Every structure is written in structure tokens, then in C-alpha cells.
Short mmCIF file of C-alpha atoms and ligand atoms in Angstrom, two decimals:
data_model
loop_
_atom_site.label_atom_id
_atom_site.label_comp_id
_atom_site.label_asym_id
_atom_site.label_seq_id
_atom_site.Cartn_x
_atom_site.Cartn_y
_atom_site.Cartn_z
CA UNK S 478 117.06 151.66 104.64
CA UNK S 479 115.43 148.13 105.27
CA UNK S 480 112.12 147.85 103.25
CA UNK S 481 109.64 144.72 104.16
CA UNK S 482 107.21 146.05 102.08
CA UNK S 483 106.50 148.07 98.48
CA UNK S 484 104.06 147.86 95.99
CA UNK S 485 105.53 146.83 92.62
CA UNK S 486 102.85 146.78 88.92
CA UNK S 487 103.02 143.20 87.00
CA UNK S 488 102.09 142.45 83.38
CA UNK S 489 101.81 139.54 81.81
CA UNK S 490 102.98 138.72 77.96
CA UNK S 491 100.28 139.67 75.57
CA UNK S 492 99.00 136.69 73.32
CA UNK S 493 100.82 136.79 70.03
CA UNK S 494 98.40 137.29 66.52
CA UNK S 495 97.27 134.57 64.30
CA UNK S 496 98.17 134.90 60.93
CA UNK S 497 96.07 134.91 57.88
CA UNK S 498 97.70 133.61 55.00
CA UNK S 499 97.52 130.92 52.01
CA UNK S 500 100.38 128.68 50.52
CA UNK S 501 102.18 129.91 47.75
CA UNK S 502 105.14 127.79 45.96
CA UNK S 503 106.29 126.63 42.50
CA UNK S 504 103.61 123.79 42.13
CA UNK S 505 100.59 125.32 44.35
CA UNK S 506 99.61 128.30 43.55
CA UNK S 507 96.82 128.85 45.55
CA UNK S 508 97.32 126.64 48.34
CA UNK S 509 95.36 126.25 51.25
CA UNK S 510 95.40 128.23 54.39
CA UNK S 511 98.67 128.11 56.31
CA UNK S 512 98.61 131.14 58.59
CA UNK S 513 99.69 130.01 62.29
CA UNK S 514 98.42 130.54 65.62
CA UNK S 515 100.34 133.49 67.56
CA UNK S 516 102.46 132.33 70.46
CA UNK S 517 101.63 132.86 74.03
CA UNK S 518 102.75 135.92 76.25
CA UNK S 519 105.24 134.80 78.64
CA UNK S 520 103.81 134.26 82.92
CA UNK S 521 104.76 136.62 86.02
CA UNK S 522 106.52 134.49 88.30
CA UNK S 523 108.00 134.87 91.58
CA UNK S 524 110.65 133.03 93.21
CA UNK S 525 112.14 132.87 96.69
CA UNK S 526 115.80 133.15 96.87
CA UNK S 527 117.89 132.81 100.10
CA UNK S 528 120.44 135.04 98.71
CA UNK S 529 118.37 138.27 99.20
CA UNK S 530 117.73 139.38 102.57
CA UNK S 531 115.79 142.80 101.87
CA UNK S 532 113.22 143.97 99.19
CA UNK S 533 115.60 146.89 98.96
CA UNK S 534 116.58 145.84 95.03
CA UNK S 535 112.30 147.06 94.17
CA UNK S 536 112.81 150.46 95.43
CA UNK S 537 114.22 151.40 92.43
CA UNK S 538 112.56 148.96 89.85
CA UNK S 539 108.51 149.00 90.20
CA UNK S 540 107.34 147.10 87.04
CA UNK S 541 108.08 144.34 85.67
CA UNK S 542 106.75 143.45 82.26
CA UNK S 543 106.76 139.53 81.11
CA UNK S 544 107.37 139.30 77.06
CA UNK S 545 104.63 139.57 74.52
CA UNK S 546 104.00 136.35 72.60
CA UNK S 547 105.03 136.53 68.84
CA UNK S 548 102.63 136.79 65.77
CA UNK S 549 101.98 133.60 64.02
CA UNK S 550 103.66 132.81 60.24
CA UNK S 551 102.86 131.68 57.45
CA UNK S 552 103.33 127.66 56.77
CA UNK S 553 101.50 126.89 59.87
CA UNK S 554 104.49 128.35 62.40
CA UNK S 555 103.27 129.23 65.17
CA UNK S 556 104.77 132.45 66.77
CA UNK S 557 107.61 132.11 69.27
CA UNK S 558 106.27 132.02 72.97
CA UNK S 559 106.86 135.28 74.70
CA UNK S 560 109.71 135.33 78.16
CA UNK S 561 108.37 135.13 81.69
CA UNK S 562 109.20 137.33 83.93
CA UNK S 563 110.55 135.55 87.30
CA UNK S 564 111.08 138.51 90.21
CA UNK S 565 113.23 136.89 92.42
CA UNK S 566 112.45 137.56 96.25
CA UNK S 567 114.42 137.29 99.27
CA UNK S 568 112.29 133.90 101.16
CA UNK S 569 110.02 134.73 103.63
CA UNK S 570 108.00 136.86 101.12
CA UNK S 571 104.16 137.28 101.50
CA UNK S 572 102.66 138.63 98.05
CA UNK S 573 99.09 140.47 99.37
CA UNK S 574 96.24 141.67 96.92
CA UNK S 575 95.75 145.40 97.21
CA UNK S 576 92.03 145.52 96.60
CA UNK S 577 91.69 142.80 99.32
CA UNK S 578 94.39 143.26 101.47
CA UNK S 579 94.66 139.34 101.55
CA UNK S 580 97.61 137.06 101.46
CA UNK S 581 97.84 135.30 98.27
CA UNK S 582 101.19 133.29 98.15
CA UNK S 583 103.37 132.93 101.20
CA UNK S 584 107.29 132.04 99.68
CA UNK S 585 108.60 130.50 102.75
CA UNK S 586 111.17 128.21 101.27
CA UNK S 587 114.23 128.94 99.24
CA UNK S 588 113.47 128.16 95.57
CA UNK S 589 109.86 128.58 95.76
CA UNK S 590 107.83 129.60 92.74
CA UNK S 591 103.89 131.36 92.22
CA UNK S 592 103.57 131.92 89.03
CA UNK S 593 100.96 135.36 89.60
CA UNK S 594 100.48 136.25 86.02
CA UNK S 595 99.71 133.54 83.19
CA UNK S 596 100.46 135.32 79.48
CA UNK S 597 97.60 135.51 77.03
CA UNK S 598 97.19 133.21 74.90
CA UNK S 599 97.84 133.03 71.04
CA UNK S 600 95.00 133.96 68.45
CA UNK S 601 94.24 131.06 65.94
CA UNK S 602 95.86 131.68 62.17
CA UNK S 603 93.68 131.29 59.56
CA UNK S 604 94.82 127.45 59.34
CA UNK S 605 93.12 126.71 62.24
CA UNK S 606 89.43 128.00 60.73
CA UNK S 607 89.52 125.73 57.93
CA UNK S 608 86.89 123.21 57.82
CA UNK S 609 84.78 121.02 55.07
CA UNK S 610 82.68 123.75 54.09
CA UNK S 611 85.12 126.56 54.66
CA UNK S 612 88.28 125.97 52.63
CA UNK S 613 89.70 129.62 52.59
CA UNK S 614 88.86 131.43 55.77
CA UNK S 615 90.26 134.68 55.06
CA UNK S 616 90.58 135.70 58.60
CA UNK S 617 92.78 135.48 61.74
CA UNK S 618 92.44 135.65 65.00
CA UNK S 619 93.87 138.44 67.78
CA UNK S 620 96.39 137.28 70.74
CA UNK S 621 94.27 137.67 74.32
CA UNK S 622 96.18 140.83 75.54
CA UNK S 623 96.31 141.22 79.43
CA UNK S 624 96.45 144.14 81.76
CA UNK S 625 98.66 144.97 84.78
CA UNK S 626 98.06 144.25 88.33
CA UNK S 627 99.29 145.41 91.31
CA UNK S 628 100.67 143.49 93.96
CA UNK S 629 102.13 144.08 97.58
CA UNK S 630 105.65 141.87 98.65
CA UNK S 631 106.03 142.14 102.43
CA UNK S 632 108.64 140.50 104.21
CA UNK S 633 107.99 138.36 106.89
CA UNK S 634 111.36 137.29 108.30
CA UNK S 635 111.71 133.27 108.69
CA UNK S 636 113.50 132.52 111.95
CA UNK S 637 113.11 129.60 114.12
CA UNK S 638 113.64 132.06 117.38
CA UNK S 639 112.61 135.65 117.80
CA UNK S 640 114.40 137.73 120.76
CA UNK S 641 111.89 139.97 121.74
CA UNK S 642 111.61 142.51 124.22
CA UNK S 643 111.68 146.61 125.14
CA UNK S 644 114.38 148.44 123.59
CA UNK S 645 118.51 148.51 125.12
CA UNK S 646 117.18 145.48 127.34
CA UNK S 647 120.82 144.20 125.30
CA UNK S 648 118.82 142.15 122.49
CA UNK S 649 121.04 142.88 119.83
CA UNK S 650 124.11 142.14 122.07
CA UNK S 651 122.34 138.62 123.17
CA UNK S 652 122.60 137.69 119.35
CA UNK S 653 125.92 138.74 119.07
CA UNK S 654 127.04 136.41 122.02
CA UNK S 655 125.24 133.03 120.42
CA UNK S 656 125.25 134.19 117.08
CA UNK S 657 127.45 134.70 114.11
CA UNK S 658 125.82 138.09 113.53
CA UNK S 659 127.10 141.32 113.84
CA UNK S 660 124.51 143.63 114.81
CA UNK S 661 124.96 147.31 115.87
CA UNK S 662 124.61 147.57 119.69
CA UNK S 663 124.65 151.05 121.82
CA UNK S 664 123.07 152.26 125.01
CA UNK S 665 120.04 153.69 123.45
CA UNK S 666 116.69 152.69 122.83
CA UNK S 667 115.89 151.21 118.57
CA UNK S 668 119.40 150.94 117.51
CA UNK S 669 118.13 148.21 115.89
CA UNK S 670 115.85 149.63 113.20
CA UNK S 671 115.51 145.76 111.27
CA UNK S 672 115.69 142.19 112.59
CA UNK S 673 119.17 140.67 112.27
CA UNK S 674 119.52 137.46 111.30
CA UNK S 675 122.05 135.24 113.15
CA UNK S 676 122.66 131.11 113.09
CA UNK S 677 123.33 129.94 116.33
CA UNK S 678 125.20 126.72 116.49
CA UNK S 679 124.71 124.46 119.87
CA UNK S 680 125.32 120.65 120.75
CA UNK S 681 126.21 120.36 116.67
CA UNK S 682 123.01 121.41 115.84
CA UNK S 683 121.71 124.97 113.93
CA UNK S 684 118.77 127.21 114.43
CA UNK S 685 118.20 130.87 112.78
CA UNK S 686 117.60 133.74 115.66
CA UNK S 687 116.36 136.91 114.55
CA UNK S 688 116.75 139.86 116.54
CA UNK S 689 113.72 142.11 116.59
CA UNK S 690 113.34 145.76 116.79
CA UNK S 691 112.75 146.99 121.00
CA UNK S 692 108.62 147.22 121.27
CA UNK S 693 106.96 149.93 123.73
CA UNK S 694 104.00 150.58 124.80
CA UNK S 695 101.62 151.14 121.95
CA UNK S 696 103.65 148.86 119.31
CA UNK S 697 100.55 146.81 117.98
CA UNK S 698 99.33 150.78 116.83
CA UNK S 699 102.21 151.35 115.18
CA UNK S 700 104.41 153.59 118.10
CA UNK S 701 107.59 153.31 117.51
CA UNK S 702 107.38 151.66 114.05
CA UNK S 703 105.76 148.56 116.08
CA UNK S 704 103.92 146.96 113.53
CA UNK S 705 106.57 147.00 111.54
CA UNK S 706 108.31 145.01 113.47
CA UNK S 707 105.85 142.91 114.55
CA UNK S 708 104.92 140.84 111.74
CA UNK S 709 108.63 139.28 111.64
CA UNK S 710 107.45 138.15 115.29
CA UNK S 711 104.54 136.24 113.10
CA UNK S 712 106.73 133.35 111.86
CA UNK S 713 109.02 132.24 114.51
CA UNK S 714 108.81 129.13 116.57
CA UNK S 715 109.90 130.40 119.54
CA UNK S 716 109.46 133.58 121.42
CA UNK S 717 112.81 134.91 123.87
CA UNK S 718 111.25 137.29 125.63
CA UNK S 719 114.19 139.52 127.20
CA UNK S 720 113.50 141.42 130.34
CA UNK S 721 116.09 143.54 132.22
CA UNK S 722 116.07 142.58 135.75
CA UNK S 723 118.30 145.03 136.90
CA UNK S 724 115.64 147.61 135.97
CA UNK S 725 118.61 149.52 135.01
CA UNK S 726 116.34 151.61 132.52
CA UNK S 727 113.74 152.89 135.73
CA UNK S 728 111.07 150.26 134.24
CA UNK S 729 109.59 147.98 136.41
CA UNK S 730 110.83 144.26 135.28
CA UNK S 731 106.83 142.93 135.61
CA UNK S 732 105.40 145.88 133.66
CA UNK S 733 107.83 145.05 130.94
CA UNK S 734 107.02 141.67 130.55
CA UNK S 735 102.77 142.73 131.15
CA UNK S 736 103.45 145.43 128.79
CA UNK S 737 105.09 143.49 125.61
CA UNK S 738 102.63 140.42 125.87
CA UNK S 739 99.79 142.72 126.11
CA UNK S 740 100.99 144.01 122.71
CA UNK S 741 101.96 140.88 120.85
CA UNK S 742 98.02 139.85 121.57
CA UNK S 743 96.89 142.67 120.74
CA UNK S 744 98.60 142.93 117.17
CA UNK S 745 97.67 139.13 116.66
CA UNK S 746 96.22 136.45 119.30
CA UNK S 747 98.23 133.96 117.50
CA UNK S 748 101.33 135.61 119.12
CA UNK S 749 100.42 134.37 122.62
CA UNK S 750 100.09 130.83 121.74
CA UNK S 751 104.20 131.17 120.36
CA UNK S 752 106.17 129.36 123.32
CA UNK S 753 107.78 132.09 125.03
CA UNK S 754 111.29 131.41 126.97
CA UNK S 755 111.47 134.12 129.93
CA UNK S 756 115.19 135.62 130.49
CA UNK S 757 116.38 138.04 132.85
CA UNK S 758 118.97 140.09 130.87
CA UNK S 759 122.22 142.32 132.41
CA UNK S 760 121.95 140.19 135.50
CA UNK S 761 125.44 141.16 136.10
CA UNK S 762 124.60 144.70 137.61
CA UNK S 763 123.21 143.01 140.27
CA UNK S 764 124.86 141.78 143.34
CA UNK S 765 123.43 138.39 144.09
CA UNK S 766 120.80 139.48 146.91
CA UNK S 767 119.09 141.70 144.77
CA UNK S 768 118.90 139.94 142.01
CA UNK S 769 117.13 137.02 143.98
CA UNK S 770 114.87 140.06 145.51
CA UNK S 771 113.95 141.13 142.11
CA UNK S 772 113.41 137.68 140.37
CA UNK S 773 111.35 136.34 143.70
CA UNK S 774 109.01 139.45 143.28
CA UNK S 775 108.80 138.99 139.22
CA UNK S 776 108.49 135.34 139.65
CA UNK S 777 105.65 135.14 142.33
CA UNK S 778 103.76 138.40 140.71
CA UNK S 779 103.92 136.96 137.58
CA UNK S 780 103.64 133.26 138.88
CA UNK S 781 106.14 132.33 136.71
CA UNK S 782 108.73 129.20 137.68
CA UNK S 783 110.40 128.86 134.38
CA UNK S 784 112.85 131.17 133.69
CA UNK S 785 116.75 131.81 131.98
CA UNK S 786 119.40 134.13 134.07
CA UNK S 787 121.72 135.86 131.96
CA UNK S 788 124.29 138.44 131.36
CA UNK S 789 125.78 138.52 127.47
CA UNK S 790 128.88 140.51 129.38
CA UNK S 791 130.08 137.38 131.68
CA UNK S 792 128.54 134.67 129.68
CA UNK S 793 126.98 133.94 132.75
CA UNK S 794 123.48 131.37 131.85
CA UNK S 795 124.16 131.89 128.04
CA UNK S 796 125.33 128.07 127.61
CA UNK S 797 122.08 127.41 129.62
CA UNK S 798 120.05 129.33 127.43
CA UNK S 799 121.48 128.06 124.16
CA UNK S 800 120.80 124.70 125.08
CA UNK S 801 117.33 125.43 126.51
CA UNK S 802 116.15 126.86 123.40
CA UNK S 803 117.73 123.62 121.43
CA UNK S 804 115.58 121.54 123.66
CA UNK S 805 112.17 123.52 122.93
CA UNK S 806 112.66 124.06 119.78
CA UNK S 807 112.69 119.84 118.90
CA UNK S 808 108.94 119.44 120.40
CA UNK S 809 107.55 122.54 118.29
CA UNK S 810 106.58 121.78 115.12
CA UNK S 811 108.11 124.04 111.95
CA UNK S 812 105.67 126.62 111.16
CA UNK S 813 103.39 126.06 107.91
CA UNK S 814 103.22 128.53 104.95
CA UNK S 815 100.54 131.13 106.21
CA UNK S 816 96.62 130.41 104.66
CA UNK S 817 96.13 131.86 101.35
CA UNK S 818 93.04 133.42 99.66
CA UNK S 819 92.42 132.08 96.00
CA UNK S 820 94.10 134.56 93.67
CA UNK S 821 91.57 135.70 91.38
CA UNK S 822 93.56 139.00 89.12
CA UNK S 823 92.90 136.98 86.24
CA UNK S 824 90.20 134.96 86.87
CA UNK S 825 88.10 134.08 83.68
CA UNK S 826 84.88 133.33 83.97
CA UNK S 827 83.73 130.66 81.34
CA UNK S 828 80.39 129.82 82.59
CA UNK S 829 77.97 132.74 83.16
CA UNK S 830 77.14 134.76 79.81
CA UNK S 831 75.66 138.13 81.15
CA UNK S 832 72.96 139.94 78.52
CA UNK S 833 72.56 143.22 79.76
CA UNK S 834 69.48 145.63 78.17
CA UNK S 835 70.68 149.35 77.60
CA UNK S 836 68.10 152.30 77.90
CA UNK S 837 68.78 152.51 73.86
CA UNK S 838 67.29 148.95 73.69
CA UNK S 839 70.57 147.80 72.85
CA UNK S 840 71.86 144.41 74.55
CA UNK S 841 75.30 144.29 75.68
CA UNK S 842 76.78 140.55 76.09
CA UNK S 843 79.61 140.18 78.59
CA UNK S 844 81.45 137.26 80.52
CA UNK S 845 85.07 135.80 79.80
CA UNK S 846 84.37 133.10 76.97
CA UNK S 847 82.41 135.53 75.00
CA UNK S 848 84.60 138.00 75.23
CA UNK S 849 87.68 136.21 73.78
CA UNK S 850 85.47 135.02 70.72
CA UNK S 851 84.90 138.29 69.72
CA UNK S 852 88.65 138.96 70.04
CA UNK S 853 89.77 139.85 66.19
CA UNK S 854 86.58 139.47 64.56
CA UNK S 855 86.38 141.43 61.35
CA UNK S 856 83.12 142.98 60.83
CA UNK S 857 83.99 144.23 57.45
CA UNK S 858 85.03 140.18 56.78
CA UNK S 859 82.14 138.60 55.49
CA UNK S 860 83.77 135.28 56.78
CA UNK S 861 84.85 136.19 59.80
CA UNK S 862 81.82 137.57 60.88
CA UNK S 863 79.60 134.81 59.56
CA UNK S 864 81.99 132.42 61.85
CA UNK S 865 81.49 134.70 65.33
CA UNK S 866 77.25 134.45 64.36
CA UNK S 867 77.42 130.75 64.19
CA UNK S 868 79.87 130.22 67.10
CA UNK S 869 77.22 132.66 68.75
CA UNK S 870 74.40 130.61 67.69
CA UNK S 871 76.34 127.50 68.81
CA UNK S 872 76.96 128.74 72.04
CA UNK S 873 73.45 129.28 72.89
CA UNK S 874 73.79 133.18 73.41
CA UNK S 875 71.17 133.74 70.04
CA UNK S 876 68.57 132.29 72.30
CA UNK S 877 69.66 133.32 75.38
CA UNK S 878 69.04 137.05 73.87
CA UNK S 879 65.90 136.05 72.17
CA UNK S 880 64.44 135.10 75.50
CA UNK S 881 65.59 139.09 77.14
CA UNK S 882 63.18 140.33 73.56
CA UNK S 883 66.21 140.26 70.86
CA UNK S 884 64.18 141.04 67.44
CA UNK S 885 65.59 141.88 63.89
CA UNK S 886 66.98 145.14 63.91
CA UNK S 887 68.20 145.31 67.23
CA UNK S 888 71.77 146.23 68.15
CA UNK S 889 73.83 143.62 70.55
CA UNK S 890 77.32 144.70 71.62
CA UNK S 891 79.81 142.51 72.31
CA UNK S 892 82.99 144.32 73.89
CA UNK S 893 83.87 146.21 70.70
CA UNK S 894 81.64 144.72 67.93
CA UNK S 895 78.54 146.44 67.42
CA UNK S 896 76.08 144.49 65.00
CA UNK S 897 72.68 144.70 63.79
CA UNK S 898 71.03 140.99 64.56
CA UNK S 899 68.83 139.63 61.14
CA UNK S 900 67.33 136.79 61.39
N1 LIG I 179 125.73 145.30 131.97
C1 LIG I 179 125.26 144.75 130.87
N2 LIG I 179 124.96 145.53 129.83
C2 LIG I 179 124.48 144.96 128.72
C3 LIG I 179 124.27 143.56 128.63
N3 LIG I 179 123.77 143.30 127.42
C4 LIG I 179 123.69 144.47 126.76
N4 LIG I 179 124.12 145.49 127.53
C5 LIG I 179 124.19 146.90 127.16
O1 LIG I 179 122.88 147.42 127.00
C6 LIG I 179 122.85 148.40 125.94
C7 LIG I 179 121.80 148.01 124.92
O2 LIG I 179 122.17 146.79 124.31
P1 LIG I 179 121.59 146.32 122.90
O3 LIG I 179 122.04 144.93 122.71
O4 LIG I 179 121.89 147.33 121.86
O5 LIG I 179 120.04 146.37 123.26
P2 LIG I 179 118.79 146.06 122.32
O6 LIG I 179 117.80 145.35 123.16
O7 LIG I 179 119.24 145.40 121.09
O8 LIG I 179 118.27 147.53 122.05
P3 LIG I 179 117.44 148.12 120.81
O9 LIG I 179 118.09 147.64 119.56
O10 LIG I 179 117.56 149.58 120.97
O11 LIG I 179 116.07 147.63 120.97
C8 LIG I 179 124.26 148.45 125.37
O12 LIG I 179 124.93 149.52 125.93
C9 LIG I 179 124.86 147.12 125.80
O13 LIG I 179 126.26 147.19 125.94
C10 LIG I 179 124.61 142.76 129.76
O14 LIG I 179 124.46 141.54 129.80
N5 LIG I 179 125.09 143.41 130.85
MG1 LIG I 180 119.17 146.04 119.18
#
């Protein structure tokens, strides 16, 4: 089975905990506070590997967990950092946001890396709270613990040239003939159920041909697994658009060619604007008058001059087309990585403090910095909670709430801390 596409579930590391503790040897004993921060959760990163060809390896592994950062120790060690996780993908492969069904990395080249996940970070050890007027903070801080995401891979092949055309038109054999590949050829229509990839070697120079699934009628709306298929059309250069002039299937040559354009627009506009190289495949089972009849009424319909004659079973215009495609392929440019949204799974938000009044006349306090201050405060800590008031006050939120009606007495939530506020 080829799979292009699956949904897989990322985690980052979780941020390691600070530690709370004092110094304690021979000479000191009560030292100062030497409790260390926690180390940070190790990143989800992906990188693009030519050695894979397939996502086949993520049908059977779904999630993929980086390493949780390590709590911190006492004499100011800071916890180890946690392991990333680096999913290696065959290149070519788009990572999409399921909630947006946008593109948000595009690994086109071999040894490219996103790095989707970032770890949490470390809490503070008690070390780190010690100040002029605060000698002995008895508290630590928690690591910033992260959730998983979901994230779609689909494959977009990377070929310079993509053969395209209605199925048994002899794609697959075409490849074979100016290709290394081996790709399964038979006289019915979607042998080939995946693009093969093939390196075709011409005038001491290389270009990559894939070999695209047959299209019909209806392909951009998914008929015969067309849009599938089609989005490995997306990338190429160079569009070699095979049409069987002998008409040996009953279709008419011209409706072929009307018929596959017509879908390639239709599934993306962008399509049409790919240089297209027109061949006349099988010419061979044609005896020379009627194949002139059939390429003067294809080429005058059409109005069409430019054209390729071939037949993969006598060679016959193969050299020609090999060389052709060599030609065209030096004046267009190599495709960029496709446009990418900004990827926002993890997005913190350090600006906008949000006070929101509850029908209990409670006020709730959200937005990212806030939220990570109140990470491992210790209500039952005298210290610790004096610290999160001031760093409150500090921060501006004190009057922020006074202004939404904050009196004494009042209760303000803050993710899970609950207080009274006195004055
Ligand atoms: N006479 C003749 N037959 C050919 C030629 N090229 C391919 N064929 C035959 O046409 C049939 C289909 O060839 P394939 O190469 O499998 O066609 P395809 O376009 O890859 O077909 P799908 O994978 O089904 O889309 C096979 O029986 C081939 O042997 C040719 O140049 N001349
Ligand atoms: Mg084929």
C-alpha cells in the first residue's frame, strides 16, 4: 500500500521541576538556597530524508513523544535537558494543520529540519528566588508541561518531470524506456496505483521523472483516486502529457488531451501554467498515413505545432524526446518550497492579559505570561504566594483588575489558584 498521507499525534518534552532545597555540608549548616532550575523538555522535529520514499513506516507508529526535561538538584544543578524527538520523513513532505487545513512546513530538500514542537521549559529552583530581602525562599517552581498536537504529513512527490496522461496510454512503459525504473506495466487501465520514480540520464546530464497514476474524467473530484494523484502533479517542472494517437483504447486523441487539462485546472489553476510537452504515444500501430491523418486533425483542432512522436516499443522519437525535455527543463526555473502559514500550535501570547468577570463576581485572569507565573505557586507557602502577589502587582494585573471593580474580598482565579484579594 503507498500512503501520501496520515495523521500522526506529537508531544513535546514537558519542562523539568525546580528544586527547593538549602546547602547542607560539614562547615554550613544551614546554607543558602541551592535548589536548581528543572531542565527543558526535549523539541518535535522533523527531518527530510532521501532514503524514504513512502510514509508507509507511520502506519504503524502514530505518536511520537519527545523526552520530558529532568527535575532540578540540589547544589544549583540544573536538571538534564529532555531528548527531541526528530521523525524522519521521506523529502517532499508537506506537514498541514488539521484545524486549518493549511500548509505549515514544506520539506523539499534532503536533510531539511522544522522543528514543530519546542519542549517546555524548566521551572526555577529555589536558588533562583533568592534576593536581598528574601534569603530562604522556601519554594520552587513547576516545569511548563505541554500538550499534544496533531499534525497531517502528505507527500508531495519531488520530480523535475511528471508523465501525465489517461490510463494504459503506456506511461509506465515510457519511464521504463528512459528511466532506470522498473515499474509494473500491463494492458489495463491504473496499474500504476503510485508515481514511480525514475532518473533519466541524457547528454551526461540527470533529471528525476515521476510516473503518475492514469487520470479520467472526473479526477480533480476524486474518480478514480484522482486527487490523489494529483497533488504529486503539484511540484514538477515539467508536464509530459501522453496521448495515444492510435486511439487504440476507442478515445478520441483531442478529447483526451481536452479532457486531462480540463482536470489539472480544475484541481489547481497553477497546473496549467506547468510547461506541458505534447507526445503522441504507441505511434507504432499506425501505418504512416494514418498517423499523419490523426496528428493533422489533433494538431489543427487543437492548434497545436509543437509536438513529440513516439513509440517506447521501437524507440522510435524517444532520443528526441529525452533530449527535448533536457532542453526545457534548463530555461524553467526549480520550483520553490510551497507558501507556508505561520505555525501557531504553541503560540504564547505574552502581551494581552485577559480579566474576565464570572456571574459569581469572580474574575478569572488568563493569557500566556500569566499563566506560567502561576505555574507551581504554593498557596499554602506563605512565600511563595507573597512572591506571585508582588510579581502580580509588578506586572500591572492588580490594577488592571481594580479598574474591571476588584475590591477586598473578591475571588480572582488564575488557571488553578483561587485567592481571596486583601488589600
Ligand atoms: N504498441 C505499443 N504498445 C505500448 C506502447 N507503450 C505501452 N504499450 C502498451 O500499453 C499498455 C499500457 O502500458 P502502461 O505503460 O502500463 O500504461 P500506463 O499509461 O502506465 O497505464 P496506467 O498505469 O494504467 O495508467 C501495455 O500493454 C503496454 O505494453 C507502445 O509504444 N506501443
Ligand atoms: Mg502505469
Amino acid at each position: 500500500m503507498f500512503l501520501d498521507r496520515v495523521k500522526i499525534s506529537i508531544k513535546a518534552g514537558n519542562g523539568g521541576k525546580g528544586s527547593t532545597s538549602f546547602l547542607r555540608t560539614a562547615q554550613t549548616a544551614n546554607g543558602g538556597p541551592d535548589g536548581g532550575d528543572g531542565g527543558k523538555g526535549g523539541d518535535v522535529i522533523f527531518k527530510a530524508t532521501n532514503d524514504l520514499n513512502t510514509l508507509y513506516s507511520f502506519r504503524f507508529k502514530k505518536k511520537f513523544v519527545a523526552e520530558n526535561g529532568e527535575d532540578g538538584h540540589q547544589k544549583n544543578q540544573t536538571g538534564k535537558s529532555g531528548k527531541d524527538e526528530i521523525i524522519l520523513v521521506p523529502t517532499g513532505t508537506v506537514l498541514i494543520n488539521p484545524k486549518t487545513d493549511k500548509i505549515i512546513a514544506d520539506l523539499n530538500e534532503d536533510g531539511a529540519v522544522f522543528v514543530a514542537l519546542k519542549g517546555g521549559v524548566g521551572g526555577h529552583g529555589n536558588a533562583y528566588y533568592k534576593s536581598s530581602i528574601k534569603q530562604a525562599p522556601t519554594f520552587s517552581q513547576l516545569g511548563e508541561t505541554t500538550s499534544p498536537k496533531e499534525v497531517i504529513l502528505e507527500l508531495k512527490t519531488i520530480a523535475d518531470v511528471g508523465l501525465v496522461g489517461f490510463p494504459n496510454v503506456g506511461k509506465s512503459t515510457l519511464l521504463s524506456v528512459i528511466s532506470n525504473a522498473n515499474p509494473k506495466i500491463a494492458n489495463y487501465p491504473f496499474t500504476t496505483i503510485y508515481p514511480n520514480l525514475g532518473v533519466c540520464e541524457v547528454l551526461g546530464e540527470t533529471f528525476v521523472v515521476a510516473d503518475i497514476p492514469g487520470l479520467i474524467e472526473g479526477a480533480s473530484e476524486g474518480t478514480g483516486l484522482g486527487h490523489y494523484f494529483l497533488k504529486h502533479v503539484e511540484r514538477v517542472r515539467l508536464i509530459v502529457h501522453l496521448i495515444d494517437i492510435s486511439e487504440s483504447e476507442g478515445r478520441s486523441a483531442v478529447e483526451d488531451y481536452k479532457i486531462i487539462n480540463d482536470e489539472l485546472g480544475k484541481y489547481n489553476k497553477e497546473l496549467l501554467k506547468t510547461k506541458q510537452i505534447v507526445v503522441f504515444s504507441k505511434c507504432d500501430l499506425l501505418d504512416e498515413e494514418e498517423l499523419k491523418k490523426k496528428i493533422d486533425n489533433f494538431t489543427k483542432t487543437l492548434k497545436i505545432s509543437d509536438y513529440v512522436c513516439i513509440s517506447s516499443y521501437t524507440r522510435e522519437g524517444v532520443e528526441t524526446l529525452k533530449k527535448k525535455i533536457l532542453e526545457n527543463l534548463k530555461k524553467i526555473p526549480k520550483k520553490k518550497a510551497l507558501a507556508v502559514e505561520e505555525f501557531d500550535f504553541d503560540k504564547k501570547d505574552f502581551s494581552s492579559i485577559e480579566i474576565t468577570r464570572h456571574d459569581d463576581g469572580s474574575f478569572e485572569v488568563s493569557g500566556g505570561r500569566i499563566e506560567n507565573l502561576a505555574r507551581g505557586v504554593v498557596i499554602s507557602d506563605q512565600m511563595s504566594f507573597a512572591y506571585f502577589q508582588n510579581k502580580l502587582k509588578e506586572m500591572g494585573v492588580i490594577d488592571m483588575l481594580k479598574e474591571k471593580g476588584l475590591k477586598e474580598g473578591d475571588t480572582v482565579v488564575i488557571k488553578d489558584i483561587s485567592f481571596e484579594y486583601i488589600e
